[in-house]
GROMACS .gro file of C-alpha atoms in nm:
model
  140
    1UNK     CA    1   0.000   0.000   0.000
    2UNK     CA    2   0.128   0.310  -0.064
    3UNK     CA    3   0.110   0.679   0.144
    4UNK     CA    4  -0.175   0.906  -0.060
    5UNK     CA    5   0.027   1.223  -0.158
    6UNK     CA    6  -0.165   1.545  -0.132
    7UNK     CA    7  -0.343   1.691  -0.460
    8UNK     CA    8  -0.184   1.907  -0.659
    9UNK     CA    9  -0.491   2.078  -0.746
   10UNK     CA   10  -0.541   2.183  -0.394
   11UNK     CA   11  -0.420   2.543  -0.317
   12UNK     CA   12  -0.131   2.620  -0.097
   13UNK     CA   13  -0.304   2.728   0.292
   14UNK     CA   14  -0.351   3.043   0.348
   15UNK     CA   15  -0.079   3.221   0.518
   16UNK     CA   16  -0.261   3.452   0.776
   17UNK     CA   17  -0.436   3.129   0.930
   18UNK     CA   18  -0.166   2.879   0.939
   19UNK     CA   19  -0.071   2.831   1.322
   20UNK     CA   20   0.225   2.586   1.422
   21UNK     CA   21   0.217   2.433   1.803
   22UNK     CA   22   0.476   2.158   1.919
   23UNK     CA   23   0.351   1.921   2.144
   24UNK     CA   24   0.485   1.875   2.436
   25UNK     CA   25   0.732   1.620   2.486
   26UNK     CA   26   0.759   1.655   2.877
   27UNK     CA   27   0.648   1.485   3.140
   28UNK     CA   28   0.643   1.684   3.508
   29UNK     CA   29   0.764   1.566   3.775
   30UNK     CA   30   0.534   1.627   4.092
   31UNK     CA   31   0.753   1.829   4.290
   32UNK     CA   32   0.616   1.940   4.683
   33UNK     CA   33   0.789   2.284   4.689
   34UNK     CA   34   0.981   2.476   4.451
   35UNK     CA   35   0.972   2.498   4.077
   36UNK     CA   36   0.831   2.244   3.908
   37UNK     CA   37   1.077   1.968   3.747
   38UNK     CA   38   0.963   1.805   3.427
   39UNK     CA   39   1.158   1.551   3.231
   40UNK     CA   40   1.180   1.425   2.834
   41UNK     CA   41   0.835   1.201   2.770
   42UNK     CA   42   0.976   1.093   2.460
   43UNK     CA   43   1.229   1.206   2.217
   44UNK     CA   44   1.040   1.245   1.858
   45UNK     CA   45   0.849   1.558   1.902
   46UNK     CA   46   0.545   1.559   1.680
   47UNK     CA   47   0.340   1.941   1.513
   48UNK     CA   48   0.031   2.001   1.546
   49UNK     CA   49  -0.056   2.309   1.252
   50UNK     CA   50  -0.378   2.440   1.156
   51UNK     CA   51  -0.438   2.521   0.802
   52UNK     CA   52  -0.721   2.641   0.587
   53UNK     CA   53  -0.770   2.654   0.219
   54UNK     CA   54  -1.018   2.852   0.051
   55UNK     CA   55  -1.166   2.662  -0.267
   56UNK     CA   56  -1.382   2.711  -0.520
   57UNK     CA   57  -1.663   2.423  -0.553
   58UNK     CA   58  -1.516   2.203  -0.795
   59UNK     CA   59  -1.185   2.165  -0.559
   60UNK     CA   60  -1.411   2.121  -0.298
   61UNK     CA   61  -1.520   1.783  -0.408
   62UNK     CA   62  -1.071   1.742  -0.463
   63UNK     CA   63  -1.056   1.801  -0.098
   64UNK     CA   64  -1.340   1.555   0.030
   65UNK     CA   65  -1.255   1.343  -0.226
   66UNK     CA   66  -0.898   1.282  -0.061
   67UNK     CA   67  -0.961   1.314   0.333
   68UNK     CA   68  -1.258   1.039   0.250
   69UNK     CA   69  -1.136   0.797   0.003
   70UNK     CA   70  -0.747   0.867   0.015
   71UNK     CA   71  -0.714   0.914   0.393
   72UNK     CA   72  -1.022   0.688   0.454
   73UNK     CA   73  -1.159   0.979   0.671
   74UNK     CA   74  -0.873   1.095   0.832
   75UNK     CA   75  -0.700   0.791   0.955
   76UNK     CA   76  -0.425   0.723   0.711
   77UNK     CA   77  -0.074   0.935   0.674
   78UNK     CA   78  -0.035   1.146   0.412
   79UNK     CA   79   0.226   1.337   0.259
   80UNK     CA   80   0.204   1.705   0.196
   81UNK     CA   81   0.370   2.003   0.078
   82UNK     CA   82   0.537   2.170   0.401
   83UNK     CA   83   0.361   2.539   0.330
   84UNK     CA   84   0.626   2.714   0.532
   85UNK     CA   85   0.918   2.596   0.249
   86UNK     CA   86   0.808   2.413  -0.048
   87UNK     CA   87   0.786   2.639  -0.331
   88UNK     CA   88   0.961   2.975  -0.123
   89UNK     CA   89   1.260   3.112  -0.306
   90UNK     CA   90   1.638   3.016  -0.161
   91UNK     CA   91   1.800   3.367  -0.034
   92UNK     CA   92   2.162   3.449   0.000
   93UNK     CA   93   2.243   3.643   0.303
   94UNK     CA   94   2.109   3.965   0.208
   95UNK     CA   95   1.804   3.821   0.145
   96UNK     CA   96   1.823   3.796  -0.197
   97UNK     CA   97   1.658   3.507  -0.446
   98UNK     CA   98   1.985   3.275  -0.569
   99UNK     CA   99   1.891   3.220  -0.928
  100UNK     CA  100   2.003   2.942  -1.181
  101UNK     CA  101   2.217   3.028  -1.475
  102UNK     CA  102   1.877   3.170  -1.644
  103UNK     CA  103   1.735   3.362  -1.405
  104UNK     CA  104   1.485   3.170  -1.304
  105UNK     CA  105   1.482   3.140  -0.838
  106UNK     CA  106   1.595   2.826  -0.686
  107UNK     CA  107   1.257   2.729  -0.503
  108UNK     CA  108   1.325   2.498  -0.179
  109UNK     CA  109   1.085   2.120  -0.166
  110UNK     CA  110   1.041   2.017   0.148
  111UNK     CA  111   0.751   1.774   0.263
  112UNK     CA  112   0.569   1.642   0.551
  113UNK     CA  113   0.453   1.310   0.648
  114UNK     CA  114   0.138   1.374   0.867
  115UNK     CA  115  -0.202   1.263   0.953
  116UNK     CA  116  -0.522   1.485   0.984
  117UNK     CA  117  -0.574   1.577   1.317
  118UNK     CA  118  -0.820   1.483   1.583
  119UNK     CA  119  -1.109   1.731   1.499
  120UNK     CA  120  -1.249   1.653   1.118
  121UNK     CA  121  -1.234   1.924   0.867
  122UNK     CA  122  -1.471   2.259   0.930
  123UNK     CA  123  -1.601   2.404   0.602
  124UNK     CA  124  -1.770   2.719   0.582
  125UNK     CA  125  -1.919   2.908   0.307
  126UNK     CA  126  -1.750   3.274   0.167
  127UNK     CA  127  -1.956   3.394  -0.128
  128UNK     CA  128  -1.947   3.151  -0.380
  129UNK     CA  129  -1.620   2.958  -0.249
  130UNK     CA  130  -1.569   2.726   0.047
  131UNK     CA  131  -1.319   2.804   0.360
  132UNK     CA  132  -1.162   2.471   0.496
  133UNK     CA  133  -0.992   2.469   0.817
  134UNK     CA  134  -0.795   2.153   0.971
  135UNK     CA  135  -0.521   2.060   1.124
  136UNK     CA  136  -0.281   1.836   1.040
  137UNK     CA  137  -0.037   1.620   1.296
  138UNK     CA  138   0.349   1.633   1.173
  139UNK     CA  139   0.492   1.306   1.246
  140UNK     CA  140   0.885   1.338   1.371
   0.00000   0.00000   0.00000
């Protein structure tokens, strides 16, 4: 069997809702008096990041069509574009774009193996195109 790669006919998520939390690998120690003391739960630390896309309604059917056949509602991994990397322009360090020998920027690729995360997908209606928020669970 092999890992369902996320559609390329899907939009990238929109920047200005994209959140990134790291769950917590520690485990506290109960501790009488003082500060408390915590120590490592495990050593692969796992992302949790919520993400939303904003479709019109023919990718809306991409989307469902992939969390409910592809991911078999959610509990399958998938791999996906990271949206914080893949596609951004490499900078030298002034900040610049490094370009190839015809101009063109050298774009990083990074991706993530992940699974959706525990809530199911929230879609919401904008005018005449769909708003779809999730999270997704970055495995280590």
């Amino acid at each position: 069997m092999s890992v369902p790669i996320w559609p390329t006919d899907l939009p990238k998520p929109q920047r200005e809702d994209l959140q990134v939390q790291i769950n917590d690998p520690r485990l506290r120690k109960p501790t009488e008096t003082g500060p408390p003391g915590y120590r490592r739960r495990w050593s692969s630390v796992a992302r949790t990041v919520t993400l939303s896309i904003d479709v019109p309604r023919s990718l809306k059917a991409v989307f469902d069509g992939f969390y409910e056949y592809e991911t078999k509602f959610g509990s399958l991994p998938f791999w996906m574009p990271d949206p914080m990397t893949d596609g951004w322009p490499l900078l030298d360090a002034s900040g610049s774009p490094l370009l190839t020998d015809d101009g063109s920027p050298i774009l990083l690729s990074a991706q993530w193996l992940c699974l959706f995360g525990e809530e199911t997908p929230v879609q919401s209606i904008r005018g005449i195109r769909f708003v779809i928020a999730f999270s997704v669970t970055v495995m280590p």
